[in-house]
Short mmCIF file of C-alpha atoms and ligand atoms in Angstrom, two decimals:
data_model
loop_
_atom_site.label_atom_id
_atom_site.label_comp_id
_atom_site.label_asym_id
_atom_site.label_seq_id
_atom_site.Cartn_x
_atom_site.Cartn_y
_atom_site.Cartn_z
CA MET C 486 106.33 94.68 114.84
CA ASN C 487 109.18 95.83 116.93
CA THR C 488 112.21 97.00 115.55
CA SER C 489 114.05 93.83 116.65
CA SER C 490 111.45 91.53 114.98
CA ARG C 491 110.77 93.91 112.64
CA ARG C 492 115.02 93.96 111.19
CA ASN C 493 115.56 90.35 112.10
CA PHE C 494 112.82 89.18 109.30
CA LEU C 495 113.83 90.95 106.80
CA LYS C 496 117.60 89.78 107.94
CA ALA C 497 116.93 86.01 107.49
CA LEU C 498 114.17 87.37 104.19
CA GLY C 499 117.38 88.43 102.67
CA GLY C 500 119.46 85.59 103.36
CA ALA C 501 116.15 83.18 101.83
CA THR C 502 116.49 85.73 97.83
CA ALA C 503 120.24 85.62 98.50
CA LEU C 504 119.62 82.33 97.64
CA ALA C 505 118.49 82.83 95.05
CA SER C 506 121.07 83.76 92.28
CA PHE C 507 122.91 80.84 93.06
CA PRO C 508 123.09 79.60 89.88
CA ALA C 509 120.98 77.51 86.70
CA ILE C 510 122.77 74.12 87.11
CA LEU C 511 119.43 71.42 86.46
CA ASN C 512 117.49 73.17 84.62
CA ALA C 513 116.72 71.47 82.22
CA ALA C 514 114.18 67.86 81.85
CA THR C 515 117.03 64.55 84.09
CA SER C 516 115.94 61.28 82.45
CA GLY C 517 115.10 59.65 85.67
CA PRO C 518 110.50 59.38 86.05
CA ARG C 519 109.14 62.47 85.90
CA VAL C 520 106.82 63.67 89.02
CA ILE C 521 104.37 66.32 87.91
CA VAL C 522 103.43 68.72 90.59
CA VAL C 523 100.55 70.71 90.62
CA GLY C 524 100.85 73.56 93.01
CA GLY C 525 103.16 75.97 94.35
CA GLY C 526 102.05 76.71 98.00
CA PHE C 527 103.40 74.89 101.17
CA ALA C 528 102.71 71.63 100.58
CA GLY C 529 103.45 71.83 96.51
CA ALA C 530 106.65 73.26 96.91
CA THR C 531 107.99 71.71 99.47
CA ALA C 532 106.90 68.00 98.34
CA ALA C 533 109.36 69.32 94.45
CA LYS C 534 111.92 70.85 96.50
CA TYR C 535 113.05 67.62 98.39
CA LEU C 536 112.02 65.35 95.65
CA LYS C 537 114.88 66.55 93.93
CA HIS C 538 116.64 67.48 97.25
CA TRP C 539 116.59 63.68 98.61
CA SER C 540 116.79 61.99 94.77
CA PRO C 541 118.43 64.67 91.80
CA ASN C 542 117.79 62.29 89.27
CA LEU C 543 113.48 62.60 88.90
CA ASN C 544 112.73 64.48 86.61
CA VAL C 545 110.30 66.84 88.62
CA THR C 546 108.05 69.90 87.09
CA LEU C 547 106.16 71.84 89.72
CA ILE C 548 103.43 73.86 87.85
CA GLU C 549 101.91 77.54 89.21
CA PRO C 550 99.90 80.29 87.71
CA ASN C 551 101.84 82.30 90.01
CA ALA C 552 105.50 83.58 88.80
CA LYS C 553 105.28 84.41 92.48
CA TYR C 554 104.06 82.58 96.50
CA GLN C 555 102.25 85.21 98.51
CA SER C 556 101.55 83.68 101.86
CA PRO C 557 98.50 83.57 103.71
CA ILE C 558 100.68 83.06 106.97
CA MET C 559 101.34 86.36 108.00
CA SER C 560 99.33 88.05 106.50
CA ASN C 561 96.96 88.82 109.28
CA LEU C 562 99.49 91.52 109.82
CA VAL C 563 99.26 93.26 106.50
CA LEU C 564 95.94 93.73 107.57
CA ASN C 565 97.61 96.15 110.12
CA GLY C 566 99.96 97.45 108.72
CA GLN C 567 102.88 95.43 110.43
CA LEU C 568 104.29 94.17 107.83
CA SER C 569 104.19 95.21 103.48
CA LEU C 570 102.56 91.34 101.21
CA GLU C 571 105.40 92.01 98.70
CA GLU C 572 107.09 91.16 103.38
CA ILE C 573 105.57 87.58 102.47
CA THR C 574 105.88 87.06 98.45
CA PHE C 575 108.00 84.06 98.05
CA SER C 576 109.87 83.53 93.99
CA TYR C 577 110.32 79.95 92.35
CA ASP C 578 113.52 81.04 91.48
CA THR C 579 115.92 78.90 93.98
CA LEU C 580 113.18 75.85 93.35
CA ALA C 581 114.79 75.86 90.01
CA GLN C 582 118.66 76.93 89.94
CA LYS C 583 119.27 75.64 93.60
CA TYR C 584 117.28 72.23 93.58
CA GLY C 585 116.70 71.83 89.79
CA VAL C 586 112.67 71.51 89.89
CA ASN C 587 111.65 72.75 86.14
CA VAL C 588 108.52 75.62 87.24
CA ILE C 589 106.00 76.37 84.91
CA THR C 590 103.95 79.12 85.47
CA ASP C 591 100.49 78.14 83.98
CA TRP C 592 97.54 75.59 85.09
CA VAL C 593 96.70 72.71 85.54
CA SER C 594 92.97 72.80 83.76
CA GLU C 595 93.05 68.72 83.25
CA VAL C 596 93.87 65.64 85.00
CA ASP C 597 93.76 62.14 82.93
CA GLY C 598 95.16 59.29 84.97
CA ASP C 599 94.26 56.53 82.60
CA SER C 600 96.85 58.19 80.07
CA LYS C 601 98.40 60.05 82.47
CA THR C 602 99.15 63.37 81.81
CA VAL C 603 97.81 67.07 82.47
CA THR C 604 96.47 69.32 80.88
CA LEU C 605 98.50 73.15 81.50
CA GLY C 606 95.67 76.60 80.26
CA SER C 607 97.92 76.36 77.64
CA GLY C 608 96.61 73.35 75.58
CA ASP C 609 99.87 71.96 76.29
CA GLU C 610 100.47 68.24 78.00
CA LEU C 611 103.21 66.58 79.74
CA GLU C 612 102.74 63.23 81.22
CA TYR C 613 104.28 61.52 84.38
CA ASP C 614 104.88 58.54 85.92
CA ARG C 615 103.11 60.33 89.93
CA LEU C 616 101.15 63.50 89.80
CA ILE C 617 101.05 65.00 92.94
CA LEU C 618 97.87 67.71 93.49
CA ALA C 619 98.98 70.55 95.62
CA PRO C 620 96.16 73.08 95.15
CA GLY C 621 94.37 74.04 98.54
CA ILE C 622 91.39 75.24 98.55
CA THR C 623 88.45 76.46 96.51
CA PHE C 624 85.54 78.64 98.27
CA ASN C 625 81.88 77.72 98.00
CA PRO C 626 80.55 81.58 99.00
CA VAL C 627 76.81 81.75 100.40
CA GLU C 628 73.53 83.74 97.48
CA GLY C 629 74.11 87.10 97.27
CA HIS C 630 78.63 86.56 98.30
CA ASP C 631 80.30 88.58 95.43
CA LEU C 632 84.28 87.80 96.09
CA ASP C 633 85.47 90.61 94.62
CA ILE C 634 83.03 92.89 96.55
CA VAL C 635 83.50 91.40 99.71
CA PRO C 636 86.65 89.75 100.57
CA HIS C 637 87.10 86.99 102.49
CA ALA C 638 90.85 87.24 102.58
CA TRP C 639 91.91 83.73 103.29
CA GLN C 640 94.26 84.05 99.99
CA SER C 641 96.22 85.85 100.05
CA GLY C 642 97.04 89.43 98.07
CA LYS C 643 94.26 90.44 96.29
CA GLN C 644 91.83 89.62 99.02
CA VAL C 645 93.60 91.21 101.32
CA THR C 646 95.42 94.56 99.77
CA MET C 647 91.55 94.69 99.22
CA LEU C 648 90.55 94.66 102.68
CA LYS C 649 93.16 95.82 104.02
CA HIS C 650 92.23 99.80 101.57
CA GLN C 651 88.61 98.88 102.78
CA LEU C 652 90.09 99.49 106.69
CA GLU C 653 91.18 102.34 106.22
CA ALA C 654 88.93 103.79 104.34
CA MET C 655 86.64 102.56 107.59
CA PRO C 656 85.09 105.44 109.16
CA ALA C 657 85.63 106.17 113.12
CA GLY C 658 82.76 104.30 115.47
CA GLY C 659 82.07 102.20 111.41
CA THR C 660 81.11 98.33 111.84
CA PHE C 661 82.91 95.18 110.97
CA VAL C 662 81.56 92.62 110.50
CA MET C 663 83.29 88.94 110.43
CA SER C 664 81.80 85.53 109.72
CA ILE C 665 83.43 82.05 110.44
CA PRO C 666 83.17 78.84 108.56
CA PRO C 667 82.19 76.16 109.76
CA LYS C 668 85.12 73.18 110.78
CA PRO C 669 87.04 71.53 108.90
CA TYR C 670 88.46 74.17 106.88
CA ARG C 671 92.57 76.74 106.18
CA CYS C 672 93.98 77.06 109.11
CA PRO C 673 90.53 77.12 112.62
CA PRO C 674 92.64 79.51 115.16
CA GLY C 675 93.05 81.92 112.04
CA PRO C 676 89.93 84.10 111.59
CA TYR C 677 89.95 84.15 116.32
CA GLU C 678 93.08 86.12 115.55
CA ARG C 679 92.22 88.63 112.77
CA ALA C 680 89.54 89.01 115.51
CA CYS C 681 91.88 90.11 117.50
CA VAL C 682 94.20 91.57 115.13
CA ILE C 683 91.90 94.31 113.61
CA ALA C 684 90.33 94.39 117.69
CA ASP C 685 93.74 95.67 118.08
CA TYR C 686 93.80 98.22 114.65
CA LEU C 687 89.74 99.40 114.76
CA LYS C 688 91.16 100.33 119.12
CA THR C 689 93.82 102.36 117.88
CA ASN C 690 92.93 103.76 114.39
CA LYS C 691 89.11 104.18 114.47
CA PRO C 692 88.05 104.42 118.54
CA GLY C 693 84.62 104.07 118.63
CA SER C 694 83.82 101.18 115.59
CA LYS C 695 83.32 97.65 116.56
CA VAL C 696 83.99 94.35 115.68
CA ILE C 697 80.85 92.10 115.11
CA VAL C 698 82.41 88.38 114.50
CA LEU C 699 79.45 85.40 113.95
CA ASP C 700 80.96 82.44 114.11
CA GLY C 701 79.39 79.13 112.73
CA ASN C 702 80.49 76.57 115.27
CA GLU C 703 79.07 75.87 118.61
CA ASP C 704 82.16 78.20 119.67
CA ILE C 705 85.11 79.17 119.88
CA ILE C 706 86.97 75.92 118.26
CA VAL C 707 90.97 76.20 119.59
CA GLU C 708 92.64 78.20 122.52
CA LYS C 709 89.04 79.20 123.79
CA GLU C 710 90.30 80.50 126.89
CA ILE C 711 93.16 82.94 124.35
CA PHE C 712 90.94 84.51 122.32
CA GLY C 713 87.50 84.36 124.72
CA HIS C 714 89.57 86.71 127.24
CA ALA C 715 90.92 88.83 124.52
CA PHE C 716 87.35 89.65 122.92
CA ASP C 717 85.95 89.30 127.08
CA VAL C 718 88.78 91.54 128.04
CA THR C 719 91.08 92.54 125.93
CA TYR C 720 88.84 94.41 123.45
CA ALA C 721 85.65 94.49 125.65
CA GLY C 722 83.37 96.71 124.58
CA ILE C 723 85.03 96.39 120.96
CA VAL C 724 84.80 93.02 119.51
CA GLU C 725 80.99 91.05 119.60
CA TYR C 726 81.33 87.83 119.16
CA HIS C 727 78.33 85.23 118.66
CA LYS C 728 79.02 81.06 118.07
CA GLU C 729 76.63 79.33 116.19
CA VAL C 730 75.32 81.32 113.20
CA GLU C 731 74.50 80.03 110.14
CA ILE C 732 74.83 82.88 106.97
CA THR C 733 71.51 82.86 104.73
CA GLY C 734 72.96 84.60 102.38
CA VAL C 735 74.70 88.10 101.95
CA ASP C 736 73.59 91.72 99.85
CA SER C 737 76.83 92.75 98.85
CA ASP C 738 75.93 96.04 97.13
CA LYS C 739 74.28 96.59 101.00
CA LEU C 740 77.18 94.98 103.11
CA ILE C 741 74.53 93.01 104.74
CA VAL C 742 74.84 89.72 106.26
CA SER C 743 71.77 87.77 107.19
CA THR C 744 71.17 84.88 109.20
CA LYS C 745 69.47 81.35 110.46
CA THR C 746 69.70 83.76 114.08
CA MET C 747 69.62 87.02 114.44
CA ALA C 748 68.48 90.11 112.66
CA ASP C 749 69.79 91.96 109.54
CA ILE C 750 73.00 92.46 109.64
CA THR C 751 74.77 96.29 108.41
CA ALA C 752 78.55 96.57 108.30
CA ASP C 753 80.77 99.64 107.35
CA VAL C 754 82.67 96.73 106.05
CA LEU C 755 82.08 93.37 105.32
CA ASN C 756 84.23 90.20 105.23
CA ILE C 757 82.97 86.40 105.02
CA ILE C 758 84.61 83.94 105.14
CA PRO C 759 83.16 81.07 102.84
CA GLU C 760 82.83 76.93 103.86
CA GLN C 761 85.54 75.20 102.05
CA SER C 762 86.15 72.47 99.88
CA ALA C 763 89.04 70.41 98.17
CA GLY C 764 90.76 73.44 95.27
CA ALA C 765 88.90 72.48 92.05
CA ILE C 766 90.75 70.54 90.35
CA ILE C 767 91.05 67.77 92.98
CA LYS C 768 87.19 67.89 92.75
CA SER C 769 86.75 68.30 88.09
CA SER C 770 89.43 65.22 88.05
CA GLY C 771 86.61 63.47 89.78
CA LEU C 772 88.78 62.80 93.51
CA ILE C 773 86.84 63.02 95.66
CA THR C 774 86.42 60.81 98.07
CA VAL C 775 85.13 62.94 102.01
CA ALA C 776 82.69 64.62 102.94
CA ASP C 777 82.19 65.30 99.39
CA ARG C 778 84.56 67.96 100.09
CA TRP C 779 88.12 66.41 100.25
CA ALA C 780 90.73 63.63 98.66
CA GLY C 781 90.56 60.53 100.07
CA VAL C 782 94.47 59.34 100.46
CA ASN C 783 96.33 56.55 101.75
CA PRO C 784 97.91 57.98 104.99
CA LEU C 785 101.17 55.88 104.37
CA SER C 786 101.55 57.48 100.89
CA TYR C 787 99.08 60.37 100.52
CA GLU C 788 98.19 58.79 97.80
CA SER C 789 94.76 58.71 96.61
CA THR C 790 92.37 56.05 97.94
CA LYS C 791 89.97 56.29 93.63
CA VAL C 792 92.70 56.75 91.12
CA ASN C 793 96.38 55.51 91.17
CA ASN C 794 99.61 57.57 91.26
CA ILE C 795 98.11 60.62 91.78
CA HIS C 796 99.18 61.72 95.27
CA ILE C 797 96.66 64.45 96.98
CA ILE C 798 98.16 67.20 99.93
CA GLY C 799 97.99 70.65 101.50
CA ASP C 800 94.31 71.44 102.15
CA SER C 801 92.82 69.53 100.20
CA GLN C 802 93.58 66.33 101.39
CA GLY C 803 91.33 64.26 103.50
CA THR C 804 93.07 62.47 105.92
CA GLY C 805 91.45 64.69 108.80
CA GLN C 806 94.55 66.41 109.93
CA PRO C 807 94.63 70.40 110.49
CA LYS C 808 93.98 72.11 107.22
CA ALA C 809 97.48 74.41 107.76
CA GLY C 810 100.64 74.96 106.42
CA HIS C 811 103.01 73.92 108.37
CA ILE C 812 102.28 70.68 108.58
CA ALA C 813 100.92 70.87 104.53
CA ASN C 814 105.17 71.11 104.59
CA ALA C 815 105.61 68.15 106.35
CA GLU C 816 102.82 66.21 104.47
CA ALA C 817 104.37 67.11 101.31
CA LYS C 818 107.97 65.79 102.46
CA VAL C 819 105.95 62.45 103.65
CA CYS C 820 104.83 61.56 100.29
CA ALA C 821 107.92 63.68 98.99
CA ASP C 822 109.51 60.34 101.11
CA ALA C 823 106.18 57.87 99.50
CA VAL C 824 107.16 58.51 95.95
CA ILE C 825 110.90 57.71 95.96
CA ARG C 826 110.14 54.97 96.98
CA LEU C 827 107.48 53.32 95.12
CA LEU C 828 109.36 54.68 92.02
CA ASN C 829 112.07 52.91 93.19
CA GLY C 830 109.77 49.73 92.99
CA GLY C 831 109.50 50.26 96.93
CA GLU C 832 107.25 50.99 100.29
CA PRO C 833 105.98 53.86 101.76
CA TYR C 834 107.25 54.04 105.79
CA THR C 835 104.95 52.78 108.47
CA ALA C 836 105.00 55.00 110.73
CA PRO C 837 105.61 59.52 109.47
CA MET C 838 105.06 61.41 111.66
CA THR C 839 103.90 64.94 111.15
CA ASN C 840 102.94 68.45 113.46
CA SER C 841 101.56 71.01 112.50
CA ALA C 842 101.88 74.77 114.02
CA CYS C 843 99.92 78.25 114.02
CA TYR C 844 101.17 81.66 116.34
CA SER C 845 98.00 83.80 115.93
CA PRO C 846 99.21 87.91 116.60
CA VAL C 847 96.64 88.51 119.51
CA SER C 848 97.76 92.39 119.45
CA ALA C 849 100.21 94.79 118.17
CA ASP C 850 103.02 92.86 120.12
CA THR C 851 101.58 89.79 121.86
CA ALA C 852 100.64 86.82 119.81
CA THR C 853 99.89 82.65 121.53
CA TRP C 854 100.71 79.86 119.44
CA LEU C 855 99.18 75.82 119.42
CA THR C 856 100.57 72.35 117.60
CA ALA C 857 99.96 69.10 117.43
CA VAL C 858 101.95 66.15 116.93
CA TYR C 859 100.88 63.26 114.37
CA GLY C 860 101.10 59.69 114.12
CA TYR C 861 100.42 57.12 111.19
CA ASP C 862 97.26 54.14 113.71
CA SER C 863 97.85 51.31 111.65
CA ALA C 864 94.44 50.19 113.88
CA THR C 865 91.92 52.69 111.83
CA ASP C 866 94.18 53.03 109.04
CA SER C 867 95.17 56.74 109.90
CA MET C 868 96.96 59.61 110.85
CA GLN C 869 96.33 60.48 114.12
CA LYS C 870 96.67 62.53 117.40
CA ILE C 871 99.66 61.38 119.36
CA ALA C 872 98.32 61.82 123.29
CA GLY C 873 99.93 64.30 125.17
CA SER C 874 101.60 65.43 121.52
CA GLY C 875 101.85 69.33 121.85
CA GLY C 876 100.05 71.43 123.44
CA SER C 877 98.67 75.92 123.22
CA ALA C 878 100.06 79.00 125.03
CA PRO C 879 99.33 79.25 128.38
CA GLU C 880 98.12 83.23 127.36
CA ALA C 881 99.18 85.86 124.77
CA SER C 882 103.06 86.94 125.14
CA ASN C 883 105.75 89.23 124.24
CA ASN C 884 107.50 86.15 123.86
CA ASN C 885 105.35 84.65 121.12
CA TYR C 886 105.65 87.48 119.25
CA GLU C 887 109.27 87.65 118.80
CA GLU C 888 108.84 83.72 118.06
CA MET C 889 106.14 84.20 116.12
CA PHE C 890 108.36 85.80 113.86
CA VAL C 891 111.05 83.45 113.77
CA TRP C 892 108.94 80.17 113.32
CA SER C 893 107.75 81.87 110.16
CA ASN C 894 111.05 82.20 108.70
CA SER C 895 111.28 79.13 109.44
CA LEU C 896 109.26 77.60 108.05
CA PHE C 897 108.93 79.50 104.93
CA GLY C 898 112.86 78.79 104.57
CA ASP C 899 112.74 75.94 104.42
CA VAL C 900 109.43 76.04 101.62
CA PHE C 901 110.50 77.84 99.14
CA SER C 902 114.80 78.11 100.17
C1 LIG Y 2144 95.28 84.61 108.08
C2 LIG Y 2144 95.60 83.32 107.39
C3 LIG Y 2144 96.19 82.82 108.77
C4 LIG Y 2144 97.50 81.49 108.32
N1 LIG Y 2144 98.07 80.78 109.69
C5 LIG Y 2144 98.74 79.65 109.82
C6 LIG Y 2144 99.63 78.97 110.77
O1 LIG Y 2144 100.22 80.14 111.84
N2 LIG Y 2144 100.31 78.42 110.56
C7 LIG Y 2144 99.90 77.63 109.62
O2 LIG Y 2144 100.62 75.57 109.65
N3 LIG Y 2144 99.54 77.40 108.66
C8 LIG Y 2144 97.86 78.84 108.56
N4 LIG Y 2144 97.18 79.45 107.74
C9 LIG Y 2144 97.16 77.98 106.54
C10 LIG Y 2144 97.89 78.31 105.91
O3 LIG Y 2144 98.19 79.63 105.06
C11 LIG Y 2144 97.18 77.19 104.53
O4 LIG Y 2144 96.46 75.92 105.08
C12 LIG Y 2144 98.39 76.59 102.95
O5 LIG Y 2144 98.31 77.71 102.45
C13 LIG Y 2144 98.23 75.84 102.66
O6 LIG Y 2144 98.80 75.03 101.50
P1 LIG Y 2144 98.21 74.13 100.20
O7 LIG Y 2144 100.02 74.60 99.42
O8 LIG Y 2144 98.09 73.26 100.07
O9 LIG Y 2144 97.59 75.52 99.35
P2 LIG Y 2144 98.07 76.81 99.34
O10 LIG Y 2144 98.66 77.82 99.91
O11 LIG Y 2144 96.55 77.73 99.45
O12 LIG Y 2144 99.08 76.90 97.64
C14 LIG Y 2144 98.17 76.71 96.72
C15 LIG Y 2144 98.26 76.77 95.47
O13 LIG Y 2144 98.00 75.60 93.99
C16 LIG Y 2144 97.73 76.94 93.19
N5 LIG Y 2144 97.01 75.66 92.46
C17 LIG Y 2144 95.70 75.41 93.11
N6 LIG Y 2144 94.81 75.24 91.54
C18 LIG Y 2144 95.96 75.28 90.55
C19 LIG Y 2144 95.62 74.42 89.55
N7 LIG Y 2144 95.17 73.24 89.09
N8 LIG Y 2144 97.04 74.42 88.53
C20 LIG Y 2144 98.93 74.73 89.38
N9 LIG Y 2144 98.69 75.83 90.87
C21 LIG Y 2144 96.89 76.17 90.90
C22 LIG Y 2144 97.79 78.37 93.91
O14 LIG Y 2144 97.76 79.16 92.79
C23 LIG Y 2144 97.99 78.57 94.35
O15 LIG Y 2144 99.45 78.23 94.34
C24 LIG Y 2144 96.88 80.95 108.23
C25 LIG Y 2144 96.49 80.68 107.03
C26 LIG Y 2144 95.21 81.93 107.11
C27 LIG Y 2144 94.42 82.88 105.69
#
């Protein structure tokens, strides 16, 4: 990151941190209806904040096992050393102290939709009037894939640190092999972005190295011109891109990946991103109804199509909207609004809109972007991309790279401060 982007990024984050020193105002339970939010990522933290912001009498409890949230967004810049993990780590203090969300550091082991209770890892049971589940994704690794040896780094924190250390230890002239799962998966441009960021890092730091990309899709699924140009031109001789590759197995100790159509490949660093499905608690609660992987919901309220009074937002939901943090933030607001209306005896708003935005670094000082706007379509009872909305950057540029920090700061601020 150049000096001015870095200064602005840290300045804005410093602003967010300062808010954490607000005096505790409401951290005790109120007498209003009880809403429990499970998962403090982009979806859950936004929902908890906006429920209290818009309806202070609600008794809102956020349950999240980690004391701080480590963002997957911008985490590829931790891999190349442009950001530290601390710079994309956020506390829940402001949600508790400024908005009055009851934050419990624990995980939910069980949901009972009949008795309207959740059971925590501690064994405690909590009752709700409305429950919002936002547990993100779970991974479905292929045979032999040990996630403690071969990182996916598709969640932040430990996984990203592991991959970063492996890259640092990789010899010059080495081979980095990564896979992209068939869609849908978290953050459509993210893996292509990663291939570029790592190719750029290796070009400078480990001359003679190669990046082999094994894509489970029919082709580059988003921003094909930009990523195709980066692979073929910017990183010519470094990136080797293969499409329609199905991973069949991984030897985690020997760092060998097997596929259906190619000979086995041995890597110096192996980064397999497994296929994904809704968070584990969605499955154990019997809420999976879409493609055997995602939770079906009413797109006006995000209420489960299976169990009343339970709402599902973020990467776990199965509306067909992208699995991304920016749109998870928008879904959370639609859901929070619907929950407040329902608790007041009303009906959800009938014309919700959401939008998605992904900025992708393509090198250490250029980036690209992709946006889309979705609206409720009553004819199909679904969220549909609005024709002519959104678009993508015409090219990777320094200006986009600068804007990426403004965008991410504003998203982080809207969720956590
Ligand atoms: C490299 C990369 C780049 C990305 N770039 C972008 C981008 O540019 N734009 C964009 O919009 N998105 C981007 N994303 C995608 C974005 O990070 C995810 O879509 C987003 O994090 C999803 O939010 P979520 O709240 O649904 O899930 P998460 O952020 O994963 O949060 C889920 C939370 O639920 C908690 N949880 C899970 N189970 C339980 C339980 N049983 N009890 C209690 N808590 C539980 C977890 O601990 C976690 O904190 C990127 C992702 C990656 C990997």
